[in-house]
Short mmCIF file of C-alpha atoms in Angstrom, two decimals:
data_model
loop_
_atom_site.label_atom_id
_atom_site.label_comp_id
_atom_site.label_asym_id
_atom_site.label_seq_id
_atom_site.Cartn_x
_atom_site.Cartn_y
_atom_site.Cartn_z
CA MET N 1 83.94 78.30 95.61
CA GLN N 2 82.75 74.79 94.86
CA THR N 3 85.35 72.34 96.11
CA SER N 4 85.64 68.80 97.33
CA GLN N 5 85.03 68.04 100.98
CA LYS N 6 88.03 65.73 100.88
CA HIS N 7 90.32 68.57 101.83
CA ARG N 8 90.63 70.12 105.21
CA ASN N 9 91.57 73.62 104.10
CA SER N 10 89.22 76.38 103.11
CA ALA N 11 89.56 79.60 101.20
CA SER N 12 88.11 81.87 98.65
CA ILE N 13 89.91 84.13 96.28
CA HIS N 14 89.02 87.57 95.08
CA GLY N 15 90.89 90.38 93.44
CA PHE N 16 92.55 92.78 95.75
CA TYR N 17 92.36 96.25 94.46
CA HIS N 18 92.35 97.48 97.91
CA GLN N 19 90.45 100.74 97.84
CA PRO N 20 90.09 102.78 100.97
CA LYS N 21 86.82 102.58 102.67
CA GLU N 22 84.46 105.46 102.74
CA ILE N 23 84.23 107.68 105.78
CA ASP N 24 81.74 110.04 107.23
CA PRO N 25 82.92 113.60 107.80
CA TYR N 26 84.77 112.52 110.92
CA GLY N 27 85.37 108.81 110.67
CA LEU N 28 86.01 105.88 108.40
CA SER N 29 83.21 103.77 107.04
CA HIS N 30 83.78 102.18 103.61
CA ILE N 31 86.43 100.88 101.24
CA GLN N 32 86.48 99.64 97.69
CA VAL N 33 88.09 96.98 95.54
CA LEU N 34 88.78 95.87 92.01
CA ASP N 35 90.40 92.73 90.68
CA ASN N 36 92.97 91.14 88.29
CA ASN N 37 93.89 88.24 85.80
CA ALA N 38 96.38 85.98 83.95
CA LEU N 39 98.39 82.98 82.53
CA SER N 40 101.32 81.51 80.72
CA ASP N 41 102.38 78.35 79.03
CA GLY N 42 104.95 77.34 81.63
CA GLY N 43 106.83 75.27 79.10
CA SER N 44 104.54 72.28 79.47
CA GLN N 45 103.04 72.03 76.01
CA GLY N 46 104.78 68.69 75.54
CA THR N 47 103.19 66.95 78.49
CA SER N 48 100.15 64.78 78.00
CA LEU N 49 99.19 64.51 81.65
CA SER N 50 95.50 65.13 82.15
CA PHE N 51 94.28 66.97 85.21
CA GLN N 52 90.77 65.61 84.90
CA SER N 53 91.44 63.07 87.62
CA TYR N 54 92.51 65.79 90.01
CA LYS N 55 89.64 68.15 89.43
CA GLU N 56 87.87 67.52 92.72
CA GLU N 57 91.04 67.38 94.73
CA TYR N 58 92.74 70.16 92.87
CA PHE N 59 91.18 72.95 94.89
CA THR N 60 92.95 73.30 98.17
CA LEU N 61 90.47 75.85 99.36
CA GLU N 62 87.05 74.62 100.30
CA SER N 63 84.11 76.64 101.56
CA SER N 64 83.63 77.00 105.29
CA SER N 65 81.99 79.28 107.78
CA ALA N 66 84.88 81.63 107.22
CA THR N 67 84.24 81.95 103.52
CA THR N 68 81.28 83.46 101.82
CA GLY N 69 82.14 83.21 98.16
CA PHE N 70 84.67 83.73 95.43
CA ALA N 71 85.32 86.33 92.80
CA VAL N 72 84.84 85.27 89.22
CA TYR N 73 87.87 84.82 87.01
CA ASP N 74 86.55 85.95 83.69
CA SER N 75 89.31 84.75 81.41
CA PRO N 76 90.71 81.36 80.47
CA ALA N 77 93.52 82.06 82.88
CA ALA N 78 92.52 83.67 86.06
CA SER N 79 91.55 86.83 84.48
CA VAL N 80 91.55 89.84 86.69
CA SER N 81 91.73 93.59 86.48
CA SER N 82 92.75 94.42 89.97
CA LYS N 83 94.85 96.84 91.88
CA SER N 84 96.64 96.29 95.11
CA PRO N 85 98.26 98.46 97.65
CA PHE N 86 101.36 96.55 98.39
CA SER N 87 103.91 94.19 96.90
CA PRO N 88 107.73 94.57 96.76
CA GLN N 89 110.84 92.72 95.87
CA GLY N 90 113.43 90.99 97.94
CA SER N 91 111.81 90.49 101.30
CA HIS N 92 114.08 89.67 104.17
CA SER N 93 111.38 88.64 106.57
CA CYS N 94 111.71 85.27 108.26
CA LEU N 95 109.51 82.33 107.46
CA SER N 96 107.85 80.54 110.29
CA ASP N 97 107.38 76.80 110.60
CA PRO N 98 104.05 75.86 109.00
CA HIS N 99 102.92 74.22 112.21
CA HIS N 100 104.63 76.49 114.69
CA SER N 101 103.48 77.61 118.05
CA PRO N 102 101.53 80.89 118.06
CA ASP N 103 104.29 82.26 120.25
CA ASN N 104 106.78 81.89 117.42
CA THR N 105 104.86 83.67 114.66
CA TYR N 106 107.88 85.26 113.07
CA GLY N 107 110.43 82.52 113.62
CA SER N 108 113.04 81.24 111.22
CA PRO N 109 112.47 78.45 108.70
CA MET N 110 112.48 74.86 109.84
CA SER N 111 115.29 72.82 108.42
CA GLY N 112 114.17 69.42 109.68
CA SER N 113 117.65 68.70 111.07
CA SER N 114 118.32 71.31 113.72
CA SER N 115 119.18 68.77 116.45
CA ALA N 116 121.38 65.71 116.63
CA SER N 117 118.82 63.64 118.52
CA ASP N 118 117.91 60.21 117.23
CA ASP N 119 114.42 61.42 116.31
CA ASN N 120 115.77 64.26 114.22
CA ILE N 121 118.32 62.05 112.54
CA LEU N 122 115.52 59.69 111.61
CA MET N 123 113.42 62.60 110.37
CA LYS N 124 116.28 63.90 108.27
CA GLN N 125 116.54 60.49 106.67
CA LYS N 126 112.80 60.50 105.96
CA LEU N 127 113.05 63.94 104.43
CA ARG N 128 115.69 62.68 102.07
CA GLU N 129 113.42 59.78 101.21
CA LEU N 130 110.60 62.22 100.48
CA GLU N 131 112.89 64.32 98.30
CA PHE N 132 113.85 61.20 96.42
CA MET N 133 110.22 60.12 96.00
CA LEU N 134 109.14 63.54 94.79
CA LEU N 135 112.18 64.79 92.95
CA GLY N 136 113.85 61.67 91.65
CA SER N 137 117.17 62.64 93.26
CA GLU N 138 118.77 62.88 96.66
CA SER N 139 119.57 66.56 96.28
CA ASP N 140 119.48 68.71 99.38
CA ILE N 141 116.76 71.36 99.51
CA THR N 142 118.25 74.59 100.82
CA SER N 143 116.80 77.89 101.87
CA ASN N 144 118.64 79.43 98.92
CA TYR N 145 116.31 77.64 96.53
CA ASN N 146 119.13 75.72 94.86
CA PHE N 147 117.05 72.92 93.41
CA CYS N 148 117.96 70.51 90.64
CA PHE N 149 115.11 68.40 89.30
CA HIS N 150 115.15 65.58 86.81
CA GLN N 151 112.40 65.02 84.28
CA SER N 152 110.31 61.89 84.62
CA ASP N 153 107.46 60.43 82.64
CA GLN N 154 105.27 59.49 85.56
CA LEU N 155 104.66 60.21 89.20
CA PRO N 156 106.78 58.15 91.59
CA LYS N 157 105.08 55.60 93.79
CA TRP N 158 104.78 56.81 97.36
CA ASP N 159 104.16 55.38 100.77
CA TRP N 160 101.52 58.08 101.43
CA THR N 161 101.22 57.25 105.15
CA GLN N 162 104.91 57.73 105.62
CA MET N 163 104.82 60.97 103.62
CA VAL N 164 102.02 62.42 105.75
CA GLU N 165 104.13 61.76 108.81
CA MET N 166 106.91 63.85 107.30
CA ILE N 167 104.78 66.85 106.38
CA PRO N 168 104.90 68.72 109.71
CA ARG N 169 108.69 68.93 109.41
CA LEU N 170 108.82 70.17 105.81
CA ASP N 171 109.59 73.79 104.97
CA MET N 172 106.62 75.14 103.02
CA LYS N 173 108.57 77.90 101.32
CA GLN N 174 111.00 75.34 99.92
CA ILE N 175 108.23 73.03 98.72
CA LEU N 176 106.36 75.93 97.09
CA PHE N 177 109.44 76.98 95.20
CA ALA N 178 110.25 73.40 94.26
CA CYS N 179 106.75 73.10 92.80
CA ALA N 180 107.15 76.33 90.86
CA GLN N 181 110.45 75.14 89.43
CA THR N 182 109.01 71.83 88.26
CA ILE N 183 106.30 73.79 86.46
CA ALA N 184 108.88 76.11 84.92
CA ASP N 185 110.80 73.01 83.78
CA GLY N 186 107.67 71.49 82.28
CA ASP N 187 107.73 68.55 84.70
CA ILE N 188 104.00 68.62 85.34
CA PRO N 189 103.69 65.09 86.79
CA ARG N 190 106.19 65.91 89.54
CA ALA N 191 104.53 69.28 90.10
CA ALA N 192 101.25 67.45 90.69
CA GLY N 193 102.97 65.34 93.35
CA LEU N 194 104.32 68.40 95.11
CA MET N 195 100.88 69.99 94.99
CA HIS N 196 99.48 66.95 96.80
CA VAL N 197 102.06 67.49 99.53
CA LEU N 198 101.27 71.21 99.72
CA GLU N 199 97.57 70.45 100.13
CA GLN N 200 98.37 68.89 103.48
CA MET N 201 100.41 71.91 104.58
CA VAL N 202 98.32 74.97 103.72
CA SER N 203 95.41 76.48 105.62
CA VAL N 204 93.58 79.79 105.14
CA SER N 205 93.10 79.97 108.90
CA GLY N 206 96.67 79.05 109.82
CA ASP N 207 99.81 81.06 110.37
CA PRO N 208 101.01 83.57 107.73
CA ILE N 209 102.96 81.11 105.58
CA GLN N 210 100.15 78.54 105.68
CA ARG N 211 97.65 81.14 104.49
CA LEU N 212 99.95 82.51 101.83
CA GLY N 213 100.76 78.96 100.73
CA ALA N 214 97.06 78.28 100.12
CA TYR N 215 96.78 81.17 97.67
CA MET N 216 100.11 80.54 95.97
CA LEU N 217 99.08 76.93 95.48
CA GLU N 218 95.93 78.16 93.73
CA GLY N 219 98.11 80.32 91.49
CA LEU N 220 100.28 77.35 90.55
CA ARG N 221 97.20 75.27 89.78
CA ALA N 222 95.72 78.01 87.65
CA ARG N 223 98.95 78.26 85.71
CA VAL N 224 99.15 74.52 85.08
CA GLU N 225 95.49 74.13 84.14
CA LEU N 226 95.86 76.82 81.53
CA SER N 227 99.35 75.96 80.30
CA GLY N 228 97.94 73.35 77.95
CA SER N 229 95.76 75.98 76.27
CA LYS N 230 92.73 74.65 78.15
CA ILE N 231 89.79 76.93 78.73
CA TYR N 232 89.20 76.33 82.36
CA ARG N 233 87.99 78.59 85.13
CA ALA N 234 90.72 78.18 87.69
CA LEU N 235 88.51 79.52 90.42
CA LYS N 236 84.81 78.67 90.36
CA CYS N 237 83.45 81.50 92.37
CA ASP N 238 81.18 84.50 92.56
CA ALA N 239 82.26 88.02 93.35
CA PRO N 240 81.02 89.24 96.72
CA VAL N 241 78.30 91.84 96.73
CA SER N 242 79.58 95.38 97.00
CA SER N 243 78.55 95.79 100.64
CA ASP N 244 80.56 92.70 101.65
CA LEU N 245 83.49 93.83 99.56
CA MET N 246 83.48 97.21 101.30
CA THR N 247 83.45 95.45 104.65
CA TYR N 248 86.44 93.29 103.73
CA MET N 249 88.42 96.31 102.54
CA GLY N 250 87.48 98.18 105.69
CA ILE N 251 88.98 95.39 107.78
CA LEU N 252 92.34 95.60 106.03
CA PHE N 253 92.21 99.40 106.12
CA LYS N 254 92.00 99.25 109.91
CA ILE N 255 94.56 96.55 110.67
CA CYS N 256 97.23 97.57 108.11
CA PRO N 257 98.66 101.06 107.45
CA TYR N 258 99.25 100.66 103.72
CA TRP N 259 96.39 102.81 102.42
CA ARG N 260 96.61 105.30 105.26
CA PHE N 261 100.31 105.62 104.44
CA ALA N 262 99.28 106.59 100.91
CA TYR N 263 96.64 109.09 102.04
CA THR N 264 98.68 110.66 104.80
CA SER N 265 101.90 111.13 102.84
CA ALA N 266 100.18 112.39 99.68
CA ASN N 267 97.89 114.80 101.53
CA ALA N 268 100.78 116.25 103.52
CA VAL N 269 102.70 116.95 100.30
CA ILE N 270 99.66 118.40 98.53
CA ARG N 271 98.74 120.58 101.50
CA GLU N 272 102.17 122.23 101.37
CA ALA N 273 102.25 122.54 97.58
CA VAL N 274 98.91 124.39 97.33
CA GLU N 275 99.25 126.45 100.48
CA TYR N 276 98.83 129.78 98.66
CA GLU N 277 96.69 128.68 95.70
CA CYS N 278 93.15 129.97 95.36
CA ARG N 279 91.97 127.44 92.73
CA ILE N 280 93.01 123.81 92.96
CA HIS N 281 92.25 121.00 90.50
CA ILE N 282 92.97 117.50 91.85
CA ILE N 283 93.11 114.63 89.36
CA ASP N 284 92.89 111.29 91.16
CA PHE N 285 93.66 108.24 89.05
CA GLN N 286 92.07 105.96 91.62
CA ILE N 287 89.27 107.91 93.25
CA ALA N 288 87.76 104.91 95.10
CA GLN N 289 85.32 106.35 97.68
CA GLY N 290 86.90 109.80 97.72
CA THR N 291 87.87 109.29 101.35
CA GLN N 292 91.32 110.80 100.94
CA TRP N 293 89.93 114.15 99.83
CA MET N 294 87.66 114.57 102.82
CA TYR N 295 90.71 114.90 105.00
CA LEU N 296 92.32 117.38 102.62
CA ILE N 297 89.14 119.44 102.18
CA GLN N 298 88.80 119.72 105.94
CA SER N 299 92.44 120.76 106.26
CA LEU N 300 92.16 123.43 103.55
CA ALA N 301 88.91 124.74 105.02
CA ASP N 302 90.86 125.96 108.02
CA ARG N 303 93.55 127.67 105.96
CA PRO N 304 94.36 131.23 107.00
CA GLY N 305 92.74 133.64 104.55
CA GLY N 306 89.94 131.25 103.71
CA PRO N 307 89.63 128.02 101.71
CA PRO N 308 90.44 127.69 98.02
CA ALA N 309 87.97 126.63 95.34
CA ILE N 310 88.51 122.91 94.77
CA CYS N 311 87.75 120.84 91.68
CA ILE N 312 88.31 117.08 91.74
CA THR N 313 88.38 114.85 88.67
CA GLY N 314 88.02 111.19 89.53
CA VAL N 315 89.27 108.52 87.13
CA ASP N 316 87.42 105.25 87.49
CA ASP N 317 86.55 101.91 85.90
CA PRO N 318 83.68 99.39 86.12
CA GLN N 319 85.36 97.29 88.80
CA SER N 320 85.48 100.28 91.12
CA ALA N 321 81.82 100.93 90.47
CA HIS N 322 80.98 97.39 91.60
CA ALA N 323 82.82 97.76 94.87
CA ARG N 324 81.22 101.14 95.42
CA GLY N 325 77.76 99.93 94.49
CA GLY N 326 77.34 102.62 91.83
CA GLY N 327 79.03 105.14 89.55
CA LEU N 328 81.25 108.10 90.26
CA HIS N 329 78.26 110.33 90.90
CA ILE N 330 78.09 108.69 94.35
CA VAL N 331 81.58 109.97 95.11
CA GLY N 332 80.81 113.39 93.67
CA GLN N 333 77.67 113.81 95.76
CA LYS N 334 79.41 112.71 98.93
CA LEU N 335 82.37 115.03 98.43
CA ALA N 336 80.15 117.96 97.43
CA SER N 337 78.07 117.52 100.55
CA PHE N 338 81.15 117.32 102.73
CA ALA N 339 82.76 120.38 101.10
CA ASP N 340 79.55 122.31 101.60
CA SER N 341 79.59 121.46 105.30
CA CYS N 342 83.11 122.92 105.45
CA ASN N 343 82.15 126.01 103.40
CA VAL N 344 84.62 125.06 100.67
CA PRO N 345 83.65 125.92 97.04
CA PHE N 346 83.63 122.58 95.26
CA GLU N 347 83.19 120.99 91.83
CA PHE N 348 83.44 117.37 90.78
CA HIS N 349 84.16 115.89 87.34
CA ASP N 350 84.04 112.19 86.58
CA ALA N 351 86.15 110.30 84.08
CA ALA N 352 84.56 106.86 84.20
CA MET N 353 87.32 105.04 82.34
CA SER N 354 90.65 103.39 82.98
CA GLY N 355 93.90 105.26 82.70
CA CYS N 356 94.61 103.43 79.45
CA GLU N 357 91.64 105.16 77.82
CA LEU N 358 92.11 108.59 79.29
CA GLN N 359 93.05 111.55 77.11
CA ARG N 360 93.80 115.15 78.04
CA GLU N 361 90.34 116.39 77.04
CA HIS N 362 88.75 114.13 79.65
CA LEU N 363 90.45 116.10 82.43
CA ARG N 364 88.93 119.52 81.66
CA VAL N 365 91.77 121.50 83.21
CA GLN N 366 91.13 125.25 83.16
CA PRO N 367 93.62 128.14 83.01
CA GLY N 368 94.58 129.47 86.41
CA GLU N 369 94.11 126.17 88.24
CA ALA N 370 96.89 124.69 90.35
CA VAL N 371 96.89 121.10 89.10
CA VAL N 372 97.56 118.22 91.50
CA VAL N 373 97.78 114.60 90.25
CA ASN N 374 97.50 111.56 92.51
CA PHE N 375 98.69 108.04 91.57
CA PRO N 376 97.86 105.83 94.59
CA TYR N 377 98.86 102.20 93.95
CA ILE N 378 97.51 102.43 90.41
CA LEU N 379 100.24 103.22 87.90
CA HIS N 380 101.63 99.67 88.05
CA HIS N 381 98.40 98.47 86.43
CA MET N 382 99.10 100.48 83.30
CA PRO N 383 100.80 98.24 80.69
CA ASP N 384 104.23 99.38 79.60
CA GLU N 385 106.53 98.68 76.66
CA SER N 386 106.97 95.06 77.76
CA VAL N 387 103.24 94.41 77.20
CA ASN N 388 102.34 96.40 74.10
CA THR N 389 103.61 99.18 71.88
CA TRP N 390 101.17 101.73 73.31
CA ASN N 391 103.08 101.82 76.60
CA HIS N 392 100.28 103.51 78.55
CA ARG N 393 102.47 103.72 81.65
CA ASP N 394 104.85 106.23 80.09
CA ARG N 395 102.13 107.82 77.95
CA LEU N 396 100.20 108.81 81.07
CA LEU N 397 103.25 110.37 82.63
CA ARG N 398 103.93 112.44 79.53
CA LEU N 399 100.28 113.48 79.40
CA VAL N 400 100.36 114.58 83.04
CA LYS N 401 103.54 116.57 82.44
CA THR N 402 101.77 118.62 79.75
CA LEU N 403 99.38 119.82 82.47
CA SER N 404 102.28 121.60 84.25
CA PRO N 405 101.18 120.14 87.60
CA LYS N 406 102.03 121.82 90.88
CA VAL N 407 102.79 118.39 92.29
CA VAL N 408 102.30 114.72 91.40
CA THR N 409 102.12 112.14 94.18
CA LEU N 410 103.13 108.52 93.57
CA ILE N 411 102.58 105.64 95.97
CA GLU N 412 103.61 102.20 94.80
CA GLN N 413 104.58 98.77 96.05
CA GLU N 414 108.34 98.43 96.35
CA SER N 415 108.45 95.36 94.17
CA ASN N 416 110.02 94.13 90.97
CA THR N 417 107.55 91.83 89.23
CA ASN N 418 106.89 93.70 85.99
CA THR N 419 109.27 92.07 83.53
CA LYS N 420 110.65 89.17 85.56
CA PRO N 421 110.09 85.71 84.10
CA PHE N 422 107.91 83.26 85.98
CA LEU N 423 110.35 81.61 88.39
CA PRO N 424 112.13 84.74 89.71
CA ARG N 425 108.74 86.45 89.90
CA PHE N 426 107.36 83.56 91.93
CA LYS N 427 110.26 83.78 94.37
CA GLU N 428 109.82 87.52 94.77
CA THR N 429 106.07 87.19 95.26
CA LEU N 430 106.64 84.50 97.86
CA GLU N 431 109.13 86.62 99.80
CA TYR N 432 107.13 89.83 99.66
CA TYR N 433 103.77 88.36 100.58
CA THR N 434 105.31 86.41 103.43
CA ALA N 435 106.10 89.78 104.98
CA MET N 436 102.70 91.16 104.07
CA PHE N 437 100.80 88.27 105.64
CA GLU N 438 102.92 88.58 108.75
CA SER N 439 102.00 92.25 108.96
CA ILE N 440 98.31 91.43 108.62
CA ASP N 441 98.70 88.82 111.33
CA ALA N 442 100.03 91.45 113.71
CA GLY N 443 96.81 93.45 113.48
CA SER N 444 94.23 90.71 114.10
CA SER N 445 93.69 87.43 115.89
CA ARG N 446 94.62 84.22 114.08
CA ASP N 447 91.05 82.89 113.97
CA ASP N 448 89.34 86.15 112.99
CA LYS N 449 86.83 85.05 110.33
CA GLN N 450 86.46 88.56 108.95
CA ARG N 451 90.18 88.85 108.47
CA ILE N 452 90.18 85.51 106.67
CA ASN N 453 87.47 86.79 104.33
CA ALA N 454 89.39 90.00 103.76
CA GLU N 455 92.54 88.14 102.75
CA GLN N 456 90.63 85.81 100.46
CA HIS N 457 88.70 88.55 98.69
CA CYS N 458 91.22 91.37 98.78
CA VAL N 459 94.68 89.83 98.54
CA ALA N 460 94.55 86.33 97.08
CA ARG N 461 93.53 87.25 93.57
CA ASP N 462 96.50 89.54 93.12
CA ILE N 463 98.75 86.66 94.12
CA VAL N 464 97.08 84.32 91.64
CA ASN N 465 97.39 86.95 88.91
CA MET N 466 101.13 87.34 89.41
CA ILE N 467 101.73 83.59 89.41
CA ALA N 468 99.30 82.27 86.82
CA CYS N 469 99.21 84.99 84.20
CA GLU N 470 101.39 86.38 81.46
CA GLY N 471 101.15 89.06 78.81
CA ALA N 472 98.21 91.43 78.88
CA ASP N 473 96.38 89.13 81.32
CA ARG N 474 98.92 89.90 84.03
CA VAL N 475 97.99 93.27 85.47
CA GLU N 476 100.05 93.08 88.66
CA ARG N 477 103.28 94.57 87.30
CA HIS N 478 105.17 96.30 90.08
CA GLU N 479 108.43 98.18 89.73
CA LEU N 480 111.03 99.35 92.21
CA PHE N 481 111.27 103.02 93.10
CA GLY N 482 114.47 103.33 91.07
CA LYS N 483 112.57 102.35 87.91
CA TRP N 484 109.73 104.77 88.69
CA LYS N 485 112.29 107.50 89.18
CA LEU N 486 113.76 106.76 85.77
CA ARG N 487 110.32 106.82 84.14
CA PHE N 488 109.41 110.15 85.75
CA ASN N 489 112.74 111.68 84.77
CA MET N 490 112.30 110.53 81.17
CA ALA N 491 108.86 112.19 81.13
CA GLY N 492 110.46 115.49 82.20
CA PHE N 493 109.71 115.44 85.96
CA THR N 494 112.02 116.29 88.83
CA GLN N 495 111.54 115.13 92.39
CA TYR N 496 109.56 117.31 94.76
CA PRO N 497 111.36 117.37 98.13
CA LEU N 498 109.51 115.82 101.05
CA SER N 499 109.61 118.05 104.10
CA SER N 500 109.93 117.05 107.73
CA LEU N 501 106.20 117.73 108.10
CA VAL N 502 105.44 114.93 105.63
CA THR N 503 107.75 112.51 107.40
CA GLY N 504 106.36 113.50 110.79
CA ALA N 505 102.77 112.92 109.67
CA VAL N 506 103.60 109.38 108.55
CA ARG N 507 105.54 108.60 111.72
CA ASP N 508 102.58 109.74 113.79
CA LEU N 509 100.35 107.41 111.78
CA LEU N 510 102.59 104.39 112.32
CA ARG N 511 102.39 104.79 116.10
CA GLU N 512 98.90 103.33 115.82
CA TYR N 513 100.26 100.03 114.46
CA SER N 514 102.75 97.31 115.34
CA ARG N 515 106.28 98.38 116.23
CA ASN N 516 107.49 96.13 113.44
CA TYR N 517 106.42 98.79 110.94
CA GLY N 518 109.09 101.33 110.16
CA LEU N 519 109.78 104.33 107.95
CA GLN N 520 112.95 105.00 105.96
CA GLU N 521 113.91 108.12 104.03
CA LYS N 522 115.99 107.26 100.98
CA ASP N 523 116.54 108.73 97.52
CA GLY N 524 114.02 111.48 98.19
CA ALA N 525 111.22 109.00 98.93
CA LEU N 526 109.59 107.51 102.02
CA TYR N 527 109.77 103.72 102.38
CA LEU N 528 107.13 101.98 104.49
CA CYS N 529 108.72 98.81 105.90
CA TRP N 530 107.61 95.72 107.72
CA MET N 531 110.61 94.55 109.72
CA ASN N 532 113.39 94.28 107.10
CA THR N 533 111.15 94.42 104.04
CA ALA N 534 110.29 97.59 102.14
CA MET N 535 106.58 97.30 101.37
CA ALA N 536 105.71 100.59 99.66
CA THR N 537 107.18 103.94 98.68
CA SER N 538 105.76 107.45 98.58
CA SER N 539 107.32 110.15 96.44
CA ALA N 540 106.38 113.48 94.85
CA TRP N 541 107.21 115.04 91.50
CA ARG N 542 106.81 118.28 89.56
#
């Protein structure tokens, strides 16, 4: 990304359709990605403020040794077509002080007035002065996000030196939300002032909230730049080459359990459902590298009475092909070779299209096949009735039901960002990704350059998409498990019970990660949690 050297922070943003990395017959070796996009008016059509003067400064994230490039946003907003493996609603994780000690990674938010010492009293007074300078009022900023802003025609005049002195004591989560609210209110001049403050607080190599703040700030900028109907590339960047992208995804695959949670839970369900079937047809709506099916093929190869004949249909799109470095034939050849080594009869079909384009005839289901359908972190990318009248989300479910599947596996982020308006969606994104960045932090060192690259290329773009985009441009549209349950029931499905073997397999997996990960069984689904935040759910249907 081309940015000014005036800023001390660095970052690069790329879509995060976190695809699992490819493995050899016995180990992991590659992962794939896609991307996403977006924008909305933000209620600022009446403002005449020009952002030309901020163009150099307006990118918080500048290139550094930790960054190798940016993904291209192809639309006037921050256009993306990505998929991501995690992202839920009300997170209860704690926010750490933006400049905290590494020993207090998961501490509580700073209030700026926790002690009655003279220094803290003075700081509290300065914070009120800053609030007045930025917000035009002496309102208290609370952790409950109860802000009240007044419109103004121009930016207030600041004592910038004094403001910089205050920054270490400010709560970044509060300032981020305050900035989002000013944008929602159409107060773009004040939003610009808050963005200047945030620039001094964020860092892609800092603690979790500093890193998240860098990407959320980019999302706010992208939204503002496009709210005046300007055609502007919010992120001037190039997509990483496929080999780099695979490396970045591989890093996240190793340090976080989100994709392995999807593979392990789905495979355990499928293994039980097809235990006595002699012909199995798996339809994977996000085939990625085909890694998941190597594990299942190997498991079925050892089945008493001999292995079944397996057919896999992989649904794909051009973004997946980029991350993979080629078309679906690469996946088919790899899986065929692996199945042959396990003496499993195998056939591969490709459906090189998105789920929105797919029709029943593309699936080539044959009589006598036990049909299995897999939706791993993908169905939330299908637009529903809130986006257009086609409602591909429900259409796909009805189509799958006509196949009379033996089992359908669904893994989704436990989040509620589909139909929420901008400000509540921003709050939810902030809370959820705070937990997610904390969980990433637990699996790598703070200054790990590869981890920084992975976050920039595989997480940040999803965040920007949710913040900056609206309508069809916003592809990150997560729903809570309760809403998925309703959709599946309306399509004629009933829940497939998850056995203790499924739960046990996931618990065994989580032993390899931080103790802050947990598993809950609720409403017939498995909830993967980070501390007090539900990150993803796994369920099965028939």
